Amino acid sequence: MSAPSMNPSLADRLWPATEGQAILRAAVLAVFGSLLLWASAKVQVPFYPVPMTLQTAVVLLIGVAYGPRLAAGTLLLYLAEGAVGLPVFAGTPERGIGLAYMVGPTGGYLAGFLAAAVIAGWTAERSRHWLTTALGLLAAIVAIHLLGAAWLATLVGPAKAVSLGVLPFLLGDAVKLALVTAAAEAGLARPRA
């Protein structure tokens, strides 16, 4: 039984990696993706207990459009930008910058973004049906919430971590999941047949 063929990512279809351009291509796409993440962190919808951003949707889109490896590199670049003190995260510089911000209450969600981008990319490479795409993207969102709430629980306890760090965001995440699934099925993750 042969292994199923992988879906080419949008990045691969629009800018195929050639031997001479592979590093330049990866660098340009990673910088572009990190800029999208930065912008998505600054677009905030007033919400309690913290503003809702578009970051989850952009993390999923990067995974779907780039595939797991380039998405991981993009998220690592974004996290490195934040670690050195660039105000790329939501609430920065007002709520702090650098490593101090990263080990604060939302640090687990930042780690969850990396996991989610890889899961979304892996899903996009393999999915052949909208339902498997949606389930894979749901798994990516669950990874964000699991890592985020686990870290937050060390600071405020498990019950508060779930009530403040997960439950308020479920409706917004459901909308983001539907939009990214639709975008993936419209050709973002694989060419239309």
C-alpha atoms as an extended CHARMM CRD file, in Angstrom:
* protein
*
       193  EXT
         1         1  MET       CA              0.0000000000        0.0000000000        0.0000000000  PROA      1               0.0000000000
         2         2  SER       CA              1.5410000000        3.3000000000       -1.0470000000  PROA      2               0.0000000000
         3         3  ALA       CA              1.5830000000        6.4120000000        1.1320000000  PROA      3               0.0000000000
         4         4  PRO       CA             -0.9540000000        9.0620000000        0.1620000000  PROA      4               0.0000000000
         5         5  SER       CA              0.4600000000       12.0010000000       -1.7540000000  PROA      5               0.0000000000
         6         6  MET       CA              0.8270000000       15.2560000000        0.1300000000  PROA      6               0.0000000000
         7         7  ASN       CA             -1.1000000000       18.3560000000       -0.8340000000  PROA      7               0.0000000000
         8         8  PRO       CA              1.2900000000       21.0960000000       -1.9580000000  PROA      8               0.0000000000
         9         9  SER       CA              1.0750000000       24.1840000000        0.2450000000  PROA      9               0.0000000000
        10        10  LEU       CA             -0.0790000000       27.5110000000       -1.1300000000  PROA      10              0.0000000000
        11        11  ALA       CA              3.4740000000       28.7790000000       -0.6470000000  PROA      11              0.0000000000
        12        12  ASP       CA              4.8090000000       25.8810000000       -2.7320000000  PROA      12              0.0000000000
        13        13  ARG       CA              2.2850000000       26.5190000000       -5.4980000000  PROA      13              0.0000000000
        14        14  LEU       CA              2.8580000000       30.2850000000       -5.6470000000  PROA      14              0.0000000000
        15        15  TRP       CA              6.6250000000       30.2720000000       -5.1030000000  PROA      15              0.0000000000
        16        16  PRO       CA              8.1170000000       26.8310000000       -5.7100000000  PROA      16              0.0000000000
        17        17  ALA       CA             11.3280000000       26.2070000000       -3.8030000000  PROA      17              0.0000000000
        18        18  THR       CA             14.2440000000       26.0270000000       -6.1940000000  PROA      18              0.0000000000
        19        19  GLU       CA             17.7190000000       24.9920000000       -5.1670000000  PROA      19              0.0000000000
        20        20  GLY       CA             19.1650000000       28.4920000000       -5.4250000000  PROA      20              0.0000000000
        21        21  GLN       CA             16.2380000000       30.2790000000       -3.7800000000  PROA      21              0.0000000000
        22        22  ALA       CA             15.2090000000       27.9290000000       -0.9770000000  PROA      22              0.0000000000
        23        23  ILE       CA             16.7760000000       29.9030000000        1.8720000000  PROA      23              0.0000000000
        24        24  LEU       CA             15.7120000000       33.2870000000        0.4870000000  PROA      24              0.0000000000
        25        25  ARG       CA             12.1690000000       31.9890000000       -0.0960000000  PROA      25              0.0000000000
        26        26  ALA       CA             11.8960000000       30.5870000000        3.4350000000  PROA      26              0.0000000000
        27        27  ALA       CA             13.2760000000       33.8030000000        4.9620000000  PROA      27              0.0000000000
        28        28  VAL       CA             10.9470000000       36.0830000000        2.9980000000  PROA      28              0.0000000000
        29        29  LEU       CA              7.8850000000       33.9690000000        3.7690000000  PROA      29              0.0000000000
        30        30  ALA       CA              8.7960000000       33.6470000000        7.4660000000  PROA      30              0.0000000000
        31        31  VAL       CA              9.2730000000       37.4150000000        7.8060000000  PROA      31              0.0000000000
        32        32  PHE       CA              5.9860000000       38.0240000000        5.9800000000  PROA      32              0.0000000000
        33        33  GLY       CA              4.1920000000       35.5550000000        8.2600000000  PROA      33              0.0000000000
        34        34  SER       CA              5.6950000000       37.0880000000       11.3990000000  PROA      34              0.0000000000
        35        35  LEU       CA              4.5350000000       40.5270000000       10.2320000000  PROA      35              0.0000000000
        36        36  LEU       CA              1.0160000000       39.1400000000        9.7460000000  PROA      36              0.0000000000
        37        37  LEU       CA              1.1290000000       37.7270000000       13.2710000000  PROA      37              0.0000000000
        38        38  TRP       CA              2.3310000000       41.0450000000       14.6580000000  PROA      38              0.0000000000
        39        39  ALA       CA             -0.5220000000       42.8750000000       12.8990000000  PROA      39              0.0000000000
        40        40  SER       CA             -3.0720000000       40.2820000000       14.0400000000  PROA      40              0.0000000000
        41        41  ALA       CA             -1.9450000000       40.7510000000       17.6540000000  PROA      41              0.0000000000
        42        42  LYS       CA             -2.6310000000       44.4830000000       17.4240000000  PROA      42              0.0000000000
        43        43  VAL       CA             -6.1370000000       44.1300000000       15.9190000000  PROA      43              0.0000000000
        44        44  GLN       CA             -8.1560000000       43.7210000000       19.0810000000  PROA      44              0.0000000000
        45        45  VAL       CA            -11.8410000000       43.2810000000       19.7920000000  PROA      45              0.0000000000
        46        46  PRO       CA            -12.7260000000       44.5680000000       23.2770000000  PROA      46              0.0000000000
        47        47  PHE       CA            -13.4880000000       41.5070000000       25.3460000000  PROA      47              0.0000000000
        48        48  TYR       CA            -13.3630000000       40.3390000000       28.9550000000  PROA      48              0.0000000000
        49        49  PRO       CA            -11.0060000000       39.2840000000       30.5640000000  PROA      49              0.0000000000
        50        50  VAL       CA             -8.5260000000       40.1620000000       27.8020000000  PROA      50              0.0000000000
        51        51  PRO       CA             -9.1320000000       41.5710000000       24.3130000000  PROA      51              0.0000000000
        52        52  MET       CA             -9.6980000000       39.0330000000       21.5390000000  PROA      52              0.0000000000
        53        53  THR       CA             -7.2540000000       39.2090000000       18.6500000000  PROA      53              0.0000000000
        54        54  LEU       CA             -7.0460000000       37.6610000000       15.2060000000  PROA      54              0.0000000000
        55        55  GLN       CA             -3.8940000000       35.7210000000       16.1310000000  PROA      55              0.0000000000
        56        56  THR       CA             -5.5250000000       32.2980000000       16.3090000000  PROA      56              0.0000000000
        57        57  ALA       CA             -6.9190000000       32.6850000000       12.7940000000  PROA      57              0.0000000000
        58        58  VAL       CA             -3.5700000000       33.9000000000       11.4240000000  PROA      58              0.0000000000
        59        59  VAL       CA             -1.6820000000       31.0490000000       13.1320000000  PROA      59              0.0000000000
        60        60  LEU       CA             -4.0450000000       28.5570000000       11.4700000000  PROA      60              0.0000000000
        61        61  LEU       CA             -3.7860000000       30.3360000000        8.1170000000  PROA      61              0.0000000000
        62        62  ILE       CA              0.0130000000       30.2890000000        8.2650000000  PROA      62              0.0000000000
        63        63  GLY       CA             -0.0610000000       26.5630000000        8.9760000000  PROA      63              0.0000000000
        64        64  VAL       CA             -2.4850000000       25.8870000000        6.1460000000  PROA      64              0.0000000000
        65        65  ALA       CA             -0.7090000000       28.1230000000        3.6220000000  PROA      65              0.0000000000
        66        66  TYR       CA              2.9090000000       27.2440000000        4.5230000000  PROA      66              0.0000000000
        67        67  GLY       CA              2.8330000000       23.6140000000        5.6100000000  PROA      67              0.0000000000
        68        68  PRO       CA              4.1840000000       22.3780000000        8.9490000000  PROA      68              0.0000000000
        69        69  ARG       CA              7.9240000000       23.0630000000        8.5080000000  PROA      69              0.0000000000
        70        70  LEU       CA              7.7640000000       26.6150000000        7.1970000000  PROA      70              0.0000000000
        71        71  ALA       CA              4.9260000000       27.4020000000        9.6150000000  PROA      71              0.0000000000
        72        72  ALA       CA              7.0870000000       26.1980000000       12.5170000000  PROA      72              0.0000000000
        73        73  GLY       CA              9.9790000000       28.3500000000       11.3160000000  PROA      73              0.0000000000
        74        74  THR       CA              7.6750000000       31.3510000000       10.9850000000  PROA      74              0.0000000000
        75        75  LEU       CA              6.3030000000       30.9200000000       14.5000000000  PROA      75              0.0000000000
        76        76  LEU       CA              9.8040000000       30.4450000000       15.9220000000  PROA      76              0.0000000000
        77        77  LEU       CA             10.8580000000       33.6990000000       14.2210000000  PROA      77              0.0000000000
        78        78  TYR       CA              7.8220000000       35.4790000000       15.6890000000  PROA      78              0.0000000000
        79        79  LEU       CA              8.5790000000       34.1530000000       19.1700000000  PROA      79              0.0000000000
        80        80  ALA       CA             12.2480000000       35.1390000000       18.8060000000  PROA      80              0.0000000000
        81        81  GLU       CA             11.2130000000       38.6610000000       17.7710000000  PROA      81              0.0000000000
        82        82  GLY       CA              9.1380000000       38.9060000000       20.9230000000  PROA      82              0.0000000000
        83        83  ALA       CA             11.8540000000       37.3760000000       23.1060000000  PROA      83              0.0000000000
        84        84  VAL       CA             14.3760000000       40.0410000000       22.0860000000  PROA      84              0.0000000000
        85        85  GLY       CA             11.9180000000       42.7790000000       23.0150000000  PROA      85              0.0000000000
        86        86  LEU       CA             10.1300000000       43.7370000000       19.8210000000  PROA      86              0.0000000000
        87        87  PRO       CA              6.5160000000       44.6810000000       20.6740000000  PROA      87              0.0000000000
        88        88  VAL       CA              4.9690000000       41.9730000000       18.4790000000  PROA      88              0.0000000000
        89        89  PHE       CA              2.6120000000       40.3950000000       21.0190000000  PROA      89              0.0000000000
        90        90  ALA       CA             -0.8760000000       41.4990000000       22.0450000000  PROA      90              0.0000000000
        91        91  GLY       CA             -0.7020000000       44.1620000000       24.7370000000  PROA      91              0.0000000000
        92        92  THR       CA              2.9320000000       45.0440000000       24.1140000000  PROA      92              0.0000000000
        93        93  PRO       CA              4.6520000000       47.2430000000       25.0220000000  PROA      93              0.0000000000
        94        94  GLU       CA              2.0130000000       48.3410000000       27.5660000000  PROA      94              0.0000000000
        95        95  ARG       CA              2.0090000000       45.0050000000       29.4460000000  PROA      95              0.0000000000
        96        96  GLY       CA              5.7450000000       44.4060000000       29.1220000000  PROA      96              0.0000000000
        97        97  ILE       CA              8.0500000000       43.0360000000       26.4670000000  PROA      97              0.0000000000
        98        98  GLY       CA             10.6310000000       40.3400000000       25.9160000000  PROA      98              0.0000000000
        99        99  LEU       CA             11.0830000000       37.2140000000       27.9610000000  PROA      99              0.0000000000
       100       100  ALA       CA              9.2940000000       38.7450000000       30.9450000000  PROA      100             0.0000000000
       101       101  TYR       CA              6.1290000000       39.0040000000       28.8400000000  PROA      101             0.0000000000
       102       102  MET       CA              6.6000000000       35.4930000000       27.4660000000  PROA      102             0.0000000000
       103       103  VAL       CA              6.6330000000       33.9020000000       30.9310000000  PROA      103             0.0000000000
       104       104  GLY       CA              3.5940000000       35.9150000000       32.0020000000  PROA      104             0.0000000000
       105       105  PRO       CA             -0.0220000000       34.7270000000       32.0190000000  PROA      105             0.0000000000
       106       106  THR       CA             -0.2630000000       34.3150000000       28.2390000000  PROA      106             0.0000000000
       107       107  GLY       CA              3.0470000000       32.4950000000       27.7570000000  PROA      107             0.0000000000
       108       108  GLY       CA              1.4080000000       29.1030000000       27.3080000000  PROA      108             0.0000000000
       109       109  TYR       CA             -0.7560000000       30.4500000000       24.5110000000  PROA      109             0.0000000000
       110       110  LEU       CA              2.3710000000       31.6050000000       22.6710000000  PROA      110             0.0000000000
       111       111  ALA       CA              3.7590000000       28.0670000000       22.8920000000  PROA      111             0.0000000000
       112       112  GLY       CA              0.3550000000       26.8170000000       21.7640000000  PROA      112             0.0000000000
       113       113  PHE       CA              0.6000000000       28.9660000000       18.6400000000  PROA      113             0.0000000000
       114       114  LEU       CA              3.7030000000       27.0570000000       17.5610000000  PROA      114             0.0000000000
       115       115  ALA       CA              2.0230000000       23.6960000000       18.1190000000  PROA      115             0.0000000000
       116       116  ALA       CA             -1.1500000000       24.8700000000       16.3550000000  PROA      116             0.0000000000
       117       117  ALA       CA              0.7040000000       26.0960000000       13.2750000000  PROA      117             0.0000000000
       118       118  VAL       CA              2.4310000000       22.7260000000       12.9090000000  PROA      118             0.0000000000
       119       119  ILE       CA             -0.8420000000       20.8130000000       13.4070000000  PROA      119             0.0000000000
       120       120  ALA       CA             -2.6570000000       23.0480000000       10.8920000000  PROA      120             0.0000000000
       121       121  GLY       CA              0.1580000000       22.5920000000        8.3700000000  PROA      121             0.0000000000
       122       122  TRP       CA              0.2310000000       18.8350000000        8.8650000000  PROA      122             0.0000000000
       123       123  THR       CA             -3.5460000000       18.7490000000        8.4010000000  PROA      123             0.0000000000
       124       124  ALA       CA             -3.4050000000       20.8060000000        5.1990000000  PROA      124             0.0000000000
       125       125  GLU       CA             -0.7730000000       18.4900000000        3.7260000000  PROA      125             0.0000000000
       126       126  ARG       CA             -2.9190000000       15.4140000000        4.2960000000  PROA      126             0.0000000000
       127       127  SER       CA             -6.5810000000       16.3990000000        4.2950000000  PROA      127             0.0000000000
       128       128  ARG       CA             -8.7590000000       15.4720000000        1.3420000000  PROA      128             0.0000000000
       129       129  HSD       CA            -12.1290000000       16.5140000000        2.7780000000  PROA      129             0.0000000000
       130       130  TRP       CA            -13.4760000000       19.6090000000        4.5120000000  PROA      130             0.0000000000
       131       131  LEU       CA            -14.4480000000       17.5970000000        7.6020000000  PROA      131             0.0000000000
       132       132  THR       CA            -10.9270000000       16.2680000000        8.1680000000  PROA      132             0.0000000000
       133       133  THR       CA             -9.6200000000       19.7970000000        7.6060000000  PROA      133             0.0000000000
       134       134  ALA       CA            -12.0380000000       21.1560000000       10.2040000000  PROA      134             0.0000000000
       135       135  LEU       CA            -11.1470000000       18.4130000000       12.6960000000  PROA      135             0.0000000000
       136       136  GLY       CA             -7.4250000000       19.0290000000       12.2090000000  PROA      136             0.0000000000
       137       137  LEU       CA             -7.8700000000       22.7590000000       12.7170000000  PROA      137             0.0000000000
       138       138  LEU       CA             -9.9860000000       22.0530000000       15.7830000000  PROA      138             0.0000000000
       139       139  ALA       CA             -7.0990000000       19.9640000000       17.1440000000  PROA      139             0.0000000000
       140       140  ALA       CA             -4.8120000000       22.9520000000       16.5350000000  PROA      140             0.0000000000
       141       141  ILE       CA             -7.1150000000       25.2560000000       18.5220000000  PROA      141             0.0000000000
       142       142  VAL       CA             -7.3440000000       22.6630000000       21.2960000000  PROA      142             0.0000000000
       143       143  ALA       CA             -3.5260000000       22.6290000000       21.4470000000  PROA      143             0.0000000000
       144       144  ILE       CA             -3.5100000000       26.4030000000       21.9550000000  PROA      144             0.0000000000
       145       145  HSD       CA             -6.0310000000       26.1690000000       24.7710000000  PROA      145             0.0000000000
       146       146  LEU       CA             -4.4010000000       23.1620000000       26.4400000000  PROA      146             0.0000000000
       147       147  LEU       CA             -0.9470000000       24.7250000000       26.5580000000  PROA      147             0.0000000000
       148       148  GLY       CA             -2.3210000000       28.1630000000       27.3870000000  PROA      148             0.0000000000
       149       149  ALA       CA             -4.6180000000       27.0070000000       30.1830000000  PROA      149             0.0000000000
       150       150  ALA       CA             -1.9780000000       24.6550000000       31.6200000000  PROA      150             0.0000000000
       151       151  TRP       CA              0.4920000000       27.5370000000       31.9260000000  PROA      151             0.0000000000
       152       152  LEU       CA             -2.1570000000       29.9440000000       33.2130000000  PROA      152             0.0000000000
       153       153  ALA       CA             -3.2460000000       27.3450000000       35.8000000000  PROA      153             0.0000000000
       154       154  THR       CA              0.2110000000       27.5150000000       37.3940000000  PROA      154             0.0000000000
       155       155  LEU       CA             -0.5000000000       31.1900000000       38.1010000000  PROA      155             0.0000000000
       156       156  VAL       CA             -4.2260000000       31.2990000000       38.9320000000  PROA      156             0.0000000000
       157       157  GLY       CA             -5.3090000000       27.6770000000       39.4360000000  PROA      157             0.0000000000
       158       158  PRO       CA             -7.0840000000       25.2930000000       37.0470000000  PROA      158             0.0000000000
       159       159  ALA       CA            -10.6670000000       26.5160000000       37.5300000000  PROA      159             0.0000000000
       160       160  LYS       CA             -9.7790000000       30.1630000000       36.9040000000  PROA      160             0.0000000000
       161       161  ALA       CA             -7.5430000000       29.2020000000       33.9870000000  PROA      161             0.0000000000
       162       162  VAL       CA            -10.4750000000       27.5310000000       32.2440000000  PROA      162             0.0000000000
       163       163  SER       CA            -13.0400000000       30.2020000000       33.1640000000  PROA      163             0.0000000000
       164       164  LEU       CA            -10.7860000000       33.1280000000       32.1820000000  PROA      164             0.0000000000
       165       165  GLY       CA             -8.4930000000       31.6300000000       29.5590000000  PROA      165             0.0000000000
       166       166  VAL       CA            -10.6510000000       29.1850000000       27.6040000000  PROA      166             0.0000000000
       167       167  LEU       CA            -14.4190000000       29.5840000000       27.9500000000  PROA      167             0.0000000000
       168       168  PRO       CA            -14.6600000000       33.2540000000       26.9040000000  PROA      168             0.0000000000
       169       169  PHE       CA            -12.9000000000       32.4830000000       23.6160000000  PROA      169             0.0000000000
       170       170  LEU       CA            -14.8030000000       29.4250000000       22.4160000000  PROA      170             0.0000000000
       171       171  LEU       CA            -17.3740000000       31.2840000000       20.3160000000  PROA      171             0.0000000000
       172       172  GLY       CA            -14.7310000000       33.4330000000       18.6220000000  PROA      172             0.0000000000
       173       173  ASP       CA            -12.5640000000       30.3890000000       17.9930000000  PROA      173             0.0000000000
       174       174  ALA       CA            -15.5260000000       28.5630000000       16.4380000000  PROA      174             0.0000000000
       175       175  VAL       CA            -15.9750000000       31.4530000000       13.9960000000  PROA      175             0.0000000000
       176       176  LYS       CA            -12.2380000000       31.4900000000       13.2120000000  PROA      176             0.0000000000
       177       177  LEU       CA            -12.2930000000       27.7110000000       12.7160000000  PROA      177             0.0000000000
       178       178  ALA       CA            -15.1680000000       27.9860000000       10.2270000000  PROA      178             0.0000000000
       179       179  LEU       CA            -13.4990000000       30.8260000000        8.2990000000  PROA      179             0.0000000000
       180       180  VAL       CA            -10.1070000000       29.1240000000        8.0480000000  PROA      180             0.0000000000
       181       181  THR       CA            -11.7160000000       25.8070000000        7.0780000000  PROA      181             0.0000000000
       182       182  ALA       CA            -13.6420000000       27.6030000000        4.3210000000  PROA      182             0.0000000000
       183       183  ALA       CA            -10.4610000000       29.3320000000        3.1340000000  PROA      183             0.0000000000
       184       184  ALA       CA             -8.5940000000       26.0310000000        3.0930000000  PROA      184             0.0000000000
       185       185  GLU       CA            -11.3570000000       24.3410000000        1.1310000000  PROA      185             0.0000000000
       186       186  ALA       CA            -11.5110000000       27.2570000000       -1.3140000000  PROA      186             0.0000000000
       187       187  GLY       CA             -7.9670000000       26.5000000000       -2.4090000000  PROA      187             0.0000000000
       188       188  LEU       CA             -5.6790000000       27.9260000000        0.2700000000  PROA      188             0.0000000000
       189       189  ALA       CA             -4.5620000000       24.4670000000        1.3960000000  PROA      189             0.0000000000
       190       190  ARG       CA             -4.7190000000       22.6130000000       -1.9070000000  PROA      190             0.0000000000
       191       191  PRO       CA             -5.6560000000       23.2690000000       -5.4800000000  PROA      191             0.0000000000
       192       192  ARG       CA             -9.3030000000       22.8740000000       -6.3310000000  PROA      192             0.0000000000
       193       193  ALA       CA            -10.0650000000       19.7920000000       -8.3980000000  PROA      193             0.0000000000
